[in-house]
Short mmCIF file of C-alpha atoms in Angstrom, two decimals:
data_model
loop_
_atom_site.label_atom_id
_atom_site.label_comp_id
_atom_site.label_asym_id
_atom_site.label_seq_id
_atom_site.Cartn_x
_atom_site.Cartn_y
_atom_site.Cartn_z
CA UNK A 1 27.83 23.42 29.44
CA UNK A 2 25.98 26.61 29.78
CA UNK A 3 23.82 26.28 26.38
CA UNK A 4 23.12 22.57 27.28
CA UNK A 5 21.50 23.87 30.71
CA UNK A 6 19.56 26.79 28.52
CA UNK A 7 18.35 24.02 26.05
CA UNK A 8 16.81 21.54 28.57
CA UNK A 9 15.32 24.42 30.25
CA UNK A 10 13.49 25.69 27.19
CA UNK A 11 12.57 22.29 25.92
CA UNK A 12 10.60 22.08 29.21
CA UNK A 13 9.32 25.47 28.45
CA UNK A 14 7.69 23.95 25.30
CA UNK A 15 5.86 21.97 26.57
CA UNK A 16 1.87 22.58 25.53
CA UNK A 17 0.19 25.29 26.78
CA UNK A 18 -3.47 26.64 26.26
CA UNK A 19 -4.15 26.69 22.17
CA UNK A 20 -0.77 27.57 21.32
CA UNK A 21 3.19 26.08 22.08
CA UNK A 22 5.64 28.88 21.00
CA UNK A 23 9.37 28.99 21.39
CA UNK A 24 12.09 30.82 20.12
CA UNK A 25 15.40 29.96 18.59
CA UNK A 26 18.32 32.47 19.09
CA UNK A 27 21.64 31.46 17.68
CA UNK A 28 20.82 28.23 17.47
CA UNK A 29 19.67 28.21 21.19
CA UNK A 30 15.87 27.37 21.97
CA UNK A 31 14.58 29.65 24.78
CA UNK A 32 11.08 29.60 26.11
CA UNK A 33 8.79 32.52 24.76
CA UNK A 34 5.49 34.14 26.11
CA UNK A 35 2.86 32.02 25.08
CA UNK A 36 -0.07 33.58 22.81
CA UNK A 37 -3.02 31.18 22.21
CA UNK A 38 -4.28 33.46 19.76
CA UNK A 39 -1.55 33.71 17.10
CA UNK A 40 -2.34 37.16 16.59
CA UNK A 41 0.32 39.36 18.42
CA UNK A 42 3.55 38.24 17.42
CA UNK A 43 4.57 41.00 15.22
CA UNK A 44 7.94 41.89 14.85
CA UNK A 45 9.23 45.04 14.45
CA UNK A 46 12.21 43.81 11.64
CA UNK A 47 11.17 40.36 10.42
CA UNK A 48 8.67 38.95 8.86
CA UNK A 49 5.79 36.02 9.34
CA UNK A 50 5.10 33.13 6.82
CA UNK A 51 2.30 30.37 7.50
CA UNK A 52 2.04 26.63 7.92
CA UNK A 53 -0.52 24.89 6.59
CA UNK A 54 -0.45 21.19 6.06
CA UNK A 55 -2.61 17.99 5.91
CA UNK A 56 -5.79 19.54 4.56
CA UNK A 57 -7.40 16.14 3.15
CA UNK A 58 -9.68 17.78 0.72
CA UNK A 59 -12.16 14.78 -0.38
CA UNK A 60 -11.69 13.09 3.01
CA UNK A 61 -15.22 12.22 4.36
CA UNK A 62 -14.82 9.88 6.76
CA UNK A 63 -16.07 9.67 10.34
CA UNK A 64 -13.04 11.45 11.76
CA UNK A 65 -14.05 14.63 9.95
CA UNK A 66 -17.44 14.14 7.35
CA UNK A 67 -16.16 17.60 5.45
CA UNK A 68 -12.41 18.52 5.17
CA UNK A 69 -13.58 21.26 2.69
CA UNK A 70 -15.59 23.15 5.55
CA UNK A 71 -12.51 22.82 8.19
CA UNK A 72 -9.95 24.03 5.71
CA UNK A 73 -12.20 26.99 5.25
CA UNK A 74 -12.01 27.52 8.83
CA UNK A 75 -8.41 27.53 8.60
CA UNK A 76 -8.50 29.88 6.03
CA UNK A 77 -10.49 32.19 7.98
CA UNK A 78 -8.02 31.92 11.06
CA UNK A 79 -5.47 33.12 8.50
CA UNK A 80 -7.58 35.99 7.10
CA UNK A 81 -8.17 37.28 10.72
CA UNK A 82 -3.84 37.04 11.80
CA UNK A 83 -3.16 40.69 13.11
CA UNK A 84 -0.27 40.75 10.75
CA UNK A 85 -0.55 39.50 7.46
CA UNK A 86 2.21 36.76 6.47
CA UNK A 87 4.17 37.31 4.05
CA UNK A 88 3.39 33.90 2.48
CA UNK A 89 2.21 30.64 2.87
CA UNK A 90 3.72 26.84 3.15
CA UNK A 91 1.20 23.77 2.51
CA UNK A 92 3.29 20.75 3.93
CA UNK A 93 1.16 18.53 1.72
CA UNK A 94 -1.45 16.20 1.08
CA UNK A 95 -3.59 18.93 0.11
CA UNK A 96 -5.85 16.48 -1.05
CA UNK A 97 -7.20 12.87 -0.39
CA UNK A 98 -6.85 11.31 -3.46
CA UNK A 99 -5.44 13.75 -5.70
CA UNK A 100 -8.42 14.25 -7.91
CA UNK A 101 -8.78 16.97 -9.89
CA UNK A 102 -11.79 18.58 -8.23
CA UNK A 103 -9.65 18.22 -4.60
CA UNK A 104 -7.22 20.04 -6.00
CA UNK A 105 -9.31 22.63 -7.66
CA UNK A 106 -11.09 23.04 -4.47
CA UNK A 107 -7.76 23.44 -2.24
CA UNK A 108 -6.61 26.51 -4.46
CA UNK A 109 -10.09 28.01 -4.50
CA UNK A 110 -10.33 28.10 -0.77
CA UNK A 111 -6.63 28.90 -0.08
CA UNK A 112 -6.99 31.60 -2.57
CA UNK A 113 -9.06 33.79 -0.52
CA UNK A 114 -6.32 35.04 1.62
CA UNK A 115 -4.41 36.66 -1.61
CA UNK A 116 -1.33 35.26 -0.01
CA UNK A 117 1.37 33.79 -1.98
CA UNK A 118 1.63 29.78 -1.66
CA UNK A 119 4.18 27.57 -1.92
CA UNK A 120 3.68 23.39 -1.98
CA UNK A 121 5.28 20.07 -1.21
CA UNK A 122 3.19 16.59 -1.63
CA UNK A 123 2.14 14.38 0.82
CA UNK A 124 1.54 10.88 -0.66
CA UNK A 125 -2.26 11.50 -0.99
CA UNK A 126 -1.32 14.18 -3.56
CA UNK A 127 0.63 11.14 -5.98
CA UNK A 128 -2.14 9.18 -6.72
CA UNK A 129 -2.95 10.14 -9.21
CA UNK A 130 -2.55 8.00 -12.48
CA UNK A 131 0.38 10.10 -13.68
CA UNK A 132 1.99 9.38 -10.10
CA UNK A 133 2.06 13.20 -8.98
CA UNK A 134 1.40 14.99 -12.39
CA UNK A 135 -1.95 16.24 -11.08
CA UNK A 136 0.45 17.89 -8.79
CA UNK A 137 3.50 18.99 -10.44
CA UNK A 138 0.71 20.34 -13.31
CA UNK A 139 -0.85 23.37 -10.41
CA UNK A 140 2.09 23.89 -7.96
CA UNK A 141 5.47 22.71 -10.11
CA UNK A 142 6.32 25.58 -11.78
CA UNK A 143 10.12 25.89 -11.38
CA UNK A 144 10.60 22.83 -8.89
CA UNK A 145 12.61 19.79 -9.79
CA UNK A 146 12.01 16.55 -9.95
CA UNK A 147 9.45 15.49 -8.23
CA UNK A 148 8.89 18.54 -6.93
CA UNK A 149 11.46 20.25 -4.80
CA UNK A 150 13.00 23.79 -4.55
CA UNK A 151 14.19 26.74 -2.65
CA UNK A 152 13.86 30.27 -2.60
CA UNK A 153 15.04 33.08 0.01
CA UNK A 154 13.01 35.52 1.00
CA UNK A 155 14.48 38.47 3.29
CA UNK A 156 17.94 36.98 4.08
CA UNK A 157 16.39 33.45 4.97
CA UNK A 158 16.54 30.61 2.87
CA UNK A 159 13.84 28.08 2.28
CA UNK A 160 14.21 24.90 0.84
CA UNK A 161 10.74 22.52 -0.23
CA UNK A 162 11.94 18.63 -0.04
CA UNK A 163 9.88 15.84 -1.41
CA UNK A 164 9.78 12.54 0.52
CA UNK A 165 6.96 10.74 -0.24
CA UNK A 166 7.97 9.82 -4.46
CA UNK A 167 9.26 6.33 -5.21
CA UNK A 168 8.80 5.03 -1.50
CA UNK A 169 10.63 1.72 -1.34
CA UNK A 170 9.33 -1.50 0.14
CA UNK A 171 9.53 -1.66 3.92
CA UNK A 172 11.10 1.90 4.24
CA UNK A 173 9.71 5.20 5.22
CA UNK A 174 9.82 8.30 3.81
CA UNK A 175 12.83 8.58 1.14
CA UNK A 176 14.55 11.76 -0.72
CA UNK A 177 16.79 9.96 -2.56
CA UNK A 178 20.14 10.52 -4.19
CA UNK A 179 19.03 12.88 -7.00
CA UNK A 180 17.60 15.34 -4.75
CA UNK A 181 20.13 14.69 -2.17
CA UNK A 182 22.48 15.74 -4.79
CA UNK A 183 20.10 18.96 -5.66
CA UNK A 184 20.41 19.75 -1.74
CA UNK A 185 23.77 19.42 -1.60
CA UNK A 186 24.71 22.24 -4.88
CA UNK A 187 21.58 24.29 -3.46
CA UNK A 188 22.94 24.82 -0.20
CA UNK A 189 26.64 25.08 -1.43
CA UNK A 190 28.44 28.49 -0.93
CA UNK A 191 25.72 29.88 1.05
CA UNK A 192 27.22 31.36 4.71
CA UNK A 193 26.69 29.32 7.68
CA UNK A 194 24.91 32.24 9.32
CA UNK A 195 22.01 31.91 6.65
CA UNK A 196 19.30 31.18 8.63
CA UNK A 197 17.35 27.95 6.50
CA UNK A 198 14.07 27.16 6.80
CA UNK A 199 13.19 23.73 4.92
CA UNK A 200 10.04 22.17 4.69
CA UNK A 201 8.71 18.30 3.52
CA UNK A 202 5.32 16.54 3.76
CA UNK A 203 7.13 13.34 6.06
CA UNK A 204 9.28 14.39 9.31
CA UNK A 205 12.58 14.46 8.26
CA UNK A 206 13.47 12.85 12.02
CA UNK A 207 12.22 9.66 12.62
CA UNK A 208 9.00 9.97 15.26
CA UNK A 209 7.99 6.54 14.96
CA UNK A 210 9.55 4.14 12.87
CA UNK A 211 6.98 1.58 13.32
CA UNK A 212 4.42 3.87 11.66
CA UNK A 213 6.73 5.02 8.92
CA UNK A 214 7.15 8.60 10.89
CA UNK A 215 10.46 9.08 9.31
CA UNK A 216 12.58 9.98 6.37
CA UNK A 217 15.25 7.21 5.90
CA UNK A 218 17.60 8.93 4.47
CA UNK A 219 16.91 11.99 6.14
CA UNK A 220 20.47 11.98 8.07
CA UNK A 221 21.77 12.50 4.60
CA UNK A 222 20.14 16.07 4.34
CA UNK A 223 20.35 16.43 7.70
CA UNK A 224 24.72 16.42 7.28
CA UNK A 225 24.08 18.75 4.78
CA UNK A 226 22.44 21.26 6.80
CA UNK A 227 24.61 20.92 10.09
CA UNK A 228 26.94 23.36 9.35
CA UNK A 229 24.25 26.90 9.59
CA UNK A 230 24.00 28.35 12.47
CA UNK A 231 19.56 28.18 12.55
CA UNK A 232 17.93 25.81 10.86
CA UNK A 233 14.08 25.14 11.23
CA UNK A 234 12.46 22.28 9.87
CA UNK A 235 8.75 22.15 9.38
CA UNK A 236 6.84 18.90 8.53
CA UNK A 237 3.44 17.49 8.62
CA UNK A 238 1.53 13.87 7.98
CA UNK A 239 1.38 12.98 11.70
CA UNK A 240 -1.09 15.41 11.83
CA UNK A 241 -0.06 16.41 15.91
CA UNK A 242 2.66 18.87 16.88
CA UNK A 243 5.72 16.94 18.05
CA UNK A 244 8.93 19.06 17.75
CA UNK A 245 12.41 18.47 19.20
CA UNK A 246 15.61 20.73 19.27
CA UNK A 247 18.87 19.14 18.22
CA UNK A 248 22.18 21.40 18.19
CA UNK A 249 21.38 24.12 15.90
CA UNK A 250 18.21 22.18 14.75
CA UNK A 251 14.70 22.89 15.61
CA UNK A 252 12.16 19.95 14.13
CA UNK A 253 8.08 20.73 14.48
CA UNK A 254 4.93 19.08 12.96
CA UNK A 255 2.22 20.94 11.99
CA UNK A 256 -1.26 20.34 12.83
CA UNK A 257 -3.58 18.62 10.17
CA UNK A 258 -6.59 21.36 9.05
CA UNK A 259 -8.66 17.70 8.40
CA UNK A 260 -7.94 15.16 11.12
CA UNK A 261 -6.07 14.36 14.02
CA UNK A 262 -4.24 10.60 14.26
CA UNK A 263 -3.12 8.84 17.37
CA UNK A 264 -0.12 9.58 19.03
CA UNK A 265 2.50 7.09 18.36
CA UNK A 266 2.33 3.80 19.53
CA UNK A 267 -1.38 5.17 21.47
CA UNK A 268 -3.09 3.22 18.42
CA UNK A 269 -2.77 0.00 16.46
CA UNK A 270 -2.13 2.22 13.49
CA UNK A 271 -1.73 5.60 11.96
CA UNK A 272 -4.97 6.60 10.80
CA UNK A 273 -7.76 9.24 11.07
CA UNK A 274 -9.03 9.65 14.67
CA UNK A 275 -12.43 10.01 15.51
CA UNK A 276 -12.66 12.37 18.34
CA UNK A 277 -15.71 13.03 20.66
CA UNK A 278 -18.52 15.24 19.02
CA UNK A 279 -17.39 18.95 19.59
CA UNK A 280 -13.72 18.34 20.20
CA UNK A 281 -12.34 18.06 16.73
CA UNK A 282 -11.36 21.89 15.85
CA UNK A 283 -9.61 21.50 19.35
CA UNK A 284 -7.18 19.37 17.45
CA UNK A 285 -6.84 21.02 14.15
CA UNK A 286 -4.84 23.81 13.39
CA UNK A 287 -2.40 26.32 11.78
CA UNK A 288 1.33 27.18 12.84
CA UNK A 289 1.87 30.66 12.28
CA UNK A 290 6.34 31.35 11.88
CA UNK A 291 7.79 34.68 13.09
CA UNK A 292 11.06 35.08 11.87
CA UNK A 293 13.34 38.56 13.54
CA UNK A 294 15.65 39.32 11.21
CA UNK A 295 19.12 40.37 12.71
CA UNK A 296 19.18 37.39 15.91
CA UNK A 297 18.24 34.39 14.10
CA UNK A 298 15.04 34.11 16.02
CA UNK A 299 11.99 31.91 15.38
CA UNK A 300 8.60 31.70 16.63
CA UNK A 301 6.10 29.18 16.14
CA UNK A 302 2.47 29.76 16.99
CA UNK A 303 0.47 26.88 16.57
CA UNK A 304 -2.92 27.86 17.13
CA UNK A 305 -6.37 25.76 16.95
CA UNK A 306 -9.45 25.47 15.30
CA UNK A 307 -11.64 26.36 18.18
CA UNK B 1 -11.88 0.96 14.88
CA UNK B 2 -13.56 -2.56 14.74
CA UNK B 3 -11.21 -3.82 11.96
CA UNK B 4 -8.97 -5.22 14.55
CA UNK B 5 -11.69 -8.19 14.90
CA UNK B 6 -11.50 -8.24 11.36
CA UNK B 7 -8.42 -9.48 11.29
CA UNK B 8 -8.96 -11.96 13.50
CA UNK B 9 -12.23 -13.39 11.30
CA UNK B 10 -9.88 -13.23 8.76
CA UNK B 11 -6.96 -15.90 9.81
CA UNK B 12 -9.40 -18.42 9.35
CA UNK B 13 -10.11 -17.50 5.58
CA UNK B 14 -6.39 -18.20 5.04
CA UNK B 15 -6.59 -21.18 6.79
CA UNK B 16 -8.82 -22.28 4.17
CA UNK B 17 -6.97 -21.41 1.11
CA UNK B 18 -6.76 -25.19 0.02
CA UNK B 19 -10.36 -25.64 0.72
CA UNK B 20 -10.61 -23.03 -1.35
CA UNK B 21 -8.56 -24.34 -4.15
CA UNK B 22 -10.41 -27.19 -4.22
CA UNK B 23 -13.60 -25.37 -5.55
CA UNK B 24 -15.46 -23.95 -3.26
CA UNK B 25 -15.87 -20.02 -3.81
CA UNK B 26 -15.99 -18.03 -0.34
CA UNK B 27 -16.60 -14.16 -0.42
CA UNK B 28 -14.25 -12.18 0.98
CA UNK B 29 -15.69 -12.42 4.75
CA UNK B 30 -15.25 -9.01 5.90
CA UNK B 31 -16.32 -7.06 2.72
CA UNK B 32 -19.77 -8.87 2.65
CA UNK B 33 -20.17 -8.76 6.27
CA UNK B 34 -19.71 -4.46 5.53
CA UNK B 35 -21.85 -4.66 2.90
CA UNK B 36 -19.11 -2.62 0.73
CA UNK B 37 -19.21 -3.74 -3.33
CA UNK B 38 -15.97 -4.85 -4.71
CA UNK B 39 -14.88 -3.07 -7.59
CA UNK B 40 -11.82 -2.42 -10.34
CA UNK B 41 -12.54 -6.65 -10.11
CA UNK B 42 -11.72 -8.16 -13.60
CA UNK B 43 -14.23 -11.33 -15.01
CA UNK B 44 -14.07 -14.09 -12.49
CA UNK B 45 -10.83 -16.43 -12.58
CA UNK B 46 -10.53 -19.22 -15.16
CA UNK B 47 -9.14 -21.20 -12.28
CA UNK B 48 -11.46 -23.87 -10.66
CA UNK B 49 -10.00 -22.15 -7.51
CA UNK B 50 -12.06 -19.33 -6.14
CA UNK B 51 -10.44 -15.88 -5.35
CA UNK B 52 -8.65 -15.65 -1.98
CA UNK B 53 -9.27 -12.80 0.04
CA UNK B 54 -6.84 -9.91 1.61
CA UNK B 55 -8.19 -7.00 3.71
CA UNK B 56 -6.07 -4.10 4.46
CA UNK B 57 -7.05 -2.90 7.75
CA UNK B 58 -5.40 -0.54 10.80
CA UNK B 59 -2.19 -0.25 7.91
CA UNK B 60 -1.90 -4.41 7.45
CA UNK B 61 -2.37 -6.71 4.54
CA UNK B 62 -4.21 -9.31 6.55
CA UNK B 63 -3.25 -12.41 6.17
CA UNK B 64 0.77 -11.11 4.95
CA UNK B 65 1.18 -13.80 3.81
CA UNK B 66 -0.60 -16.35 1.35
CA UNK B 67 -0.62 -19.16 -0.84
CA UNK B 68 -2.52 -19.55 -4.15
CA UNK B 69 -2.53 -22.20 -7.11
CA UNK B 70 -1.04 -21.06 -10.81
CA UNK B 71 -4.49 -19.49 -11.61
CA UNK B 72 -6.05 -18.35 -8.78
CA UNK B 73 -6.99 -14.86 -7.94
CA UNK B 74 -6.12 -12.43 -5.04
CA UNK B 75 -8.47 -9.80 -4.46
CA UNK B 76 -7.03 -7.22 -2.25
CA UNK B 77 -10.04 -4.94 -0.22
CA UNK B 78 -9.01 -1.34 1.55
CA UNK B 79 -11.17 -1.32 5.22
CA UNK B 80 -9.26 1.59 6.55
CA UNK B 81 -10.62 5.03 5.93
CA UNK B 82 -7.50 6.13 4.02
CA UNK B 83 -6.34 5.08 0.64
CA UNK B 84 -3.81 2.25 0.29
CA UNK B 85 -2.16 0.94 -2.94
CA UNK B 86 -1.06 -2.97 -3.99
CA UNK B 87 2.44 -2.52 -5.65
CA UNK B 88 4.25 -5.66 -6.71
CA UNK B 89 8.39 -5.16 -5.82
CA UNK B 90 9.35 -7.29 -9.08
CA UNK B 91 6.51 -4.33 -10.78
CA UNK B 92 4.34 -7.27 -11.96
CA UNK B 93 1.12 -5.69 -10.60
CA UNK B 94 0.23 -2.10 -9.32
CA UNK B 95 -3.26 -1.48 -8.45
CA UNK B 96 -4.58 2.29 -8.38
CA UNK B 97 -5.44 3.57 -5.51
CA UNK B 98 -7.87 2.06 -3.24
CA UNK B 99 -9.80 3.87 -1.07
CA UNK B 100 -12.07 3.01 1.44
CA UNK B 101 -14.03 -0.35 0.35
CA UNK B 102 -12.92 -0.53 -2.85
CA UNK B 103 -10.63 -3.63 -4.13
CA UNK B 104 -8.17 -5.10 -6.41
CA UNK B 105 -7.79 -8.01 -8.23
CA UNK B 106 -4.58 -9.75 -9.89
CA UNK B 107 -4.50 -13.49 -11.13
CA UNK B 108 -1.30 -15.09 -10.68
CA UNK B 109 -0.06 -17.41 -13.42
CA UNK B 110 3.41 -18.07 -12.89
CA UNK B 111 4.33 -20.32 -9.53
CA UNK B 112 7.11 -18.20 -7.12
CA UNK B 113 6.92 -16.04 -4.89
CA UNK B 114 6.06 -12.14 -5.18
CA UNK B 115 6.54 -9.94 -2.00
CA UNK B 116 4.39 -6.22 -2.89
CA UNK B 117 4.05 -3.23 -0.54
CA UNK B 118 1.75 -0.57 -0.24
CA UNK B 119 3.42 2.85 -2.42
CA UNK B 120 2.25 5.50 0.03
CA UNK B 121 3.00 3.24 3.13
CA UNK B 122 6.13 1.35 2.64
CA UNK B 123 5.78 -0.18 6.04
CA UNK B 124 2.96 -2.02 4.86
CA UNK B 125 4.20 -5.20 3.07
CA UNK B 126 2.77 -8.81 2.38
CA UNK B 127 3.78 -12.26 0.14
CA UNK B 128 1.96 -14.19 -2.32
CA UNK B 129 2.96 -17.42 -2.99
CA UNK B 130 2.13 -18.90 -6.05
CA UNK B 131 2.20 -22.79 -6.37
CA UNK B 132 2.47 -24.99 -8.82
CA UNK B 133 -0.92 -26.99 -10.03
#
């Protein structure tokens, strides 16, 4: 099969390179793409860009990174200096560390310096608080449901915000479950299989590494729902290391954390922040910058460092 | 990390749970040893037993599994450098959340067993057994 060839091809063409991996989906078909470490020249002529930022840790301390405040305002200044201006951003969650109030106050003061719309999902650092997400719901809820999912479409695409890391069950991973399963399933109803969807949740919505919880566990359910459209992108964080794999009509990536990087599975004993030799670390932090061109279907991720 | 070793100093302290119950109070090992203060710890246990001791460390409950007398006291402590949670599955406890050094306590008073997990890492699970006097 001609597209199988094409595929294996351009998975080897995505392979890192220099700051930046960047690959393109046509018709559900990943080809390999020129390769532009600095994020800045992917402009299309009719599309659009939107920005990924996830795992920004606000409050986090630790060894692995003594101030997440000061890297996410690096971030921020990558995204100040993109050539083109995206039209918006995503956070893939756990904004913060431990969902305190001043975290979160922080996170929107910082972000808000680009003037760039924002739109949030929670990781689980951003449900501990003692209302068990409120803190979160309270700044970036407005108009979600339940515990905080919802789509919008924005020039012909349509983006959907999951939630996977509410009411985790005991020995599972990352869980939607059946009342926003059910959302997913009326949201995505009636629209045209050549809508191209881009959805977005804190926990991979494939399983990277089960023995680390990397994984959704009922994300085949959404998954089914979304098999039928002819592009679908799905953009996740928490691993905190880009990892991305094309499946039919499906293209999966992780984001890099703005905070900390972890292990690669199965590298470690556990998940956990990574302490990385002194001047390295904004080599393995980062923003993913998304080109959409509108007419072909096409997608482009930049992922670009801190350095 | 170093908490690997941790775990291993640790086996022993379950090994000594019935030493334990039979009056002698132990520290928790590690959290001394890191000099960290245990907090969100309610007035010492009734019980003659002493508290028994779990550390979470690289994502574990170490030891998974223990044993305690109606009475006795587990005091969970968070060594990693991300925040963990104690979550009873039958909803009998629920600790906030723990970050790095702090602890929780929970005194168990009926005899059974209750399995709990950690809410923002399911993988994580452990057992408390609670025996009889």
């Amino acid at each position: 099969m001609g597209h199988e060839i094409e595929r294996r091809e351009a998975l080897k063409c995505m392979a890192w390179a220099g700051t930046g991996a960047l690959y393109a989906l046509s018709g559900g078909i990943a080809r390999s793409a020129i390769l532009d470490g600095a994020g800045t020249g992917a402009a299309p002529a009719a599309g659009f860009t939107f920005l990924q930022l996830s795992d920004s840790h606000i409050g986090f301390d630790k060894a692995a990174n003594p101030d997440a405040r000061a890297t996410y305002r690096e971030a921020i200044a990558k995204v100040k200096a993109l050539a083109v201006k995206p039209d918006f951003i995503i956070h893939t969650g756990d904004i913060t560390q431990l969902s305190r109030d001043n975290e979160f106050d922080d996170a929107d003061q910082i972000l808000r310096e680009t003037g760039i719309p924002a739109f949030f999902v929670p990781g689980e650092h951003d449900m501990v608080d003692e209302g068990g997400g409120k803190a979160f719901l309270t700044r970036h809820g407005k108009g979600s449901k339940g515990a905080g999912w919802f789509s919008f479409d924005h020039q012909g695409v349509h983006f959907v915000g999951l939630v996977n890391v509410a009411d985790l069950k005991p020995g599972g991973m990352g869980n939607l479950g059946a009342a926003q399963l059910a959302w997913l399933k009326a949201d995505l109803a009636g629209r045209g299989a050549s809508t191209p969807i881009v959805v977005f949740a804190h926990i991979p919505l494939w399983t990277v590494y089960e023995q680390w919880g990397w994984g959704t566990g009922d994300a085949q359910a959404a998954l089914a729902l979304l098999k039928r459209f002819g592009s679908v992108t799905i953009l996740n964080g928490h691993i905190h290391q880009i990892v991305q794999k094309v499946e039919g009509r499906m293209t999966f990536h992780t984001a890099r954390s703005t905070a900390f990087p972890q292990p690669a599975p199965g590298t470690a004993p556990s998940p956990g922040p990574q302490v990385v030799p002194p001047g390295q670390l904004r080599s393995v932090l980062g923003i993913t910058d998304v080109t959409l061109r509108r007419g072909d279907q096409r997608i482009a991720l930049i992922d670009s460092t801190l350095a | 990390m170093h908490s690997r070793l941790m775990i291993a100093v640790l086996i022993p302290v379950a090994a000594v749970t019935t030493s334990l119950a039979s009056g002698r109070a132990h520290p928790p090992v590690a959290a001394s040893a890191r000099g960290k203060t245990l907090s969100a710890r309610p007035a010492a246990p009734t019980a003659a037993a002493g508290p028994v001791a779990v550390h979470i460390s690289n994502f574990t409950f170490g030891p998974k599994m223990v044993t305690v007398k109606v009475g006795q006291t587990v005091t969970w402590t968070n060594d990693d450098d991300i925040p963990h949670t104690v979550v009873a599955t039958d909803k009998s406890f629920r600790s906030k959340v723990l970050d790095t050094g702090q602890s929780f306590s929970f005194t168990f008073t009926k005899p059974g067993q209750v399995a709990y997990f950690c809410s923002l890492h399911p993988m994580m699970t452990g057992k408390v057994t609670v025996a009889a006097r």
